[in-house]
């Protein structure tokens, strides 16, 4: 099994979306450019969602237009519907991601629709992505716990993840949206999922509210996962997930991985500079 781990950088999107103060577009672009120089190969640059729902991401097209593309770096965007997909592609996104929930409460709060309705909304996005030859990633939120519905049954996660795979997602990012997952609950949901979906098509997305994120990543590594989401400086959260802290910090994940013999291709020094800048953007 490969010892190389791919980190999907979340700071420009998940990291900044929850900040209530104004962050200049130029600073978002500078953050992406700093991250592009670290050796990261995947950066979620922004989201093409409703600006009424997430005002901080209203400048998505300007962010995409302003970043300096680095060879070997893929710039992705989150899209909640075909309108967002079209805007992302027009803006030059290399990859797009759709985002569903394993719990009805969070689906309603975050997307204003049921899980089923969200999946039906994503089917035309998936078709459009396939026609355009654009890779499609899928998120499943609340894999262990939901801020509205409490603990999430692992079978619910497996059902939504399988639907997204059937739709054409190349990888499912498993979101511990509020950071309440523990090695035990994360192991339980992964063991359920791995009956249906190979580890090579699963990624971990752990928020670090209770300080379990690194241990949860280790649970994923033990089960063969080699793709994880993280945010420089530990930024992040979702406006519709009350109580959620930031994503696990990319620099902490890189240190842990390197100390355990994994490669990431990421330069810790440059990452540290990007992380300091990311932290300075907190409003
Ligand atoms: P809605 O209010 O049910 O539907 O929103 P709507 O169609 O009436 O849209 C509302 C307004 O937004 C309308 O404008 C639309 O035109 C406009 P109005 O007519 O009132 O002037 N609109 C758009 N504008 C720009 N781009 C678009 C777009 N779509 C509609 N793509 C909707 C439904 C899905 C749009 C809304 O609920 C939404 O945007 N939700 C996104 C919320 C969000 O971004 N959450 C954070 C990301 S998810 C996350 O962080 C979790 C993750 O990190 C994993 C984890 O941690 O678990 C991924
Ligand atoms: Mg998140």
mmCIF file of C-alpha atoms and ligand atoms in Angstrom, residues 10 13-15 17 44 139 141 175-178 205-207 229 236-238 245-247, ligand 2:
data_model
loop_
_atom_site.group_PDB
_atom_site.id
_atom_site.type_symbol
_atom_site.label_atom_id
_atom_site.label_comp_id
_atom_site.label_asym_id
_atom_site.label_seq_id
_atom_site.Cartn_x
_atom_site.Cartn_y
_atom_site.Cartn_z
ATOM 1 C CA UNK A 10 -9.616 23.660 2.597
ATOM 2 C CA UNK A 13 -13.211 27.691 1.203
ATOM 3 C CA UNK A 14 -14.133 25.894 4.441
ATOM 4 C CA UNK A 15 -11.539 27.988 6.252
ATOM 5 C CA UNK A 17 -16.656 30.704 4.691
ATOM 6 C CA UNK A 44 -10.536 24.085 -2.734
ATOM 7 C CA UNK A 139 -19.025 15.295 0.423
ATOM 8 C CA UNK A 141 -21.547 15.693 6.137
ATOM 9 C CA UNK A 175 -17.229 15.089 6.908
ATOM 10 C CA UNK A 176 -17.130 15.124 10.674
ATOM 11 C CA UNK A 177 -18.811 18.486 10.348
ATOM 12 C CA UNK A 178 -18.954 19.380 14.041
ATOM 13 C CA UNK A 205 -12.655 15.605 6.454
ATOM 14 C CA UNK A 206 -12.316 16.140 10.174
ATOM 15 C CA UNK A 207 -13.125 19.294 12.070
ATOM 16 C CA UNK A 229 -8.910 17.354 3.922
ATOM 17 C CA UNK A 236 -12.841 26.577 9.227
ATOM 18 C CA UNK A 237 -16.391 25.866 10.160
ATOM 19 C CA UNK A 238 -19.805 26.011 8.609
ATOM 20 C CA UNK A 245 -14.570 24.455 15.232
ATOM 21 C CA UNK A 246 -12.004 24.659 12.455
ATOM 22 C CA UNK A 247 -10.732 21.947 10.177
HETATM 23 MG MG1 LIG B 2 -16.185 21.218 6.565
#
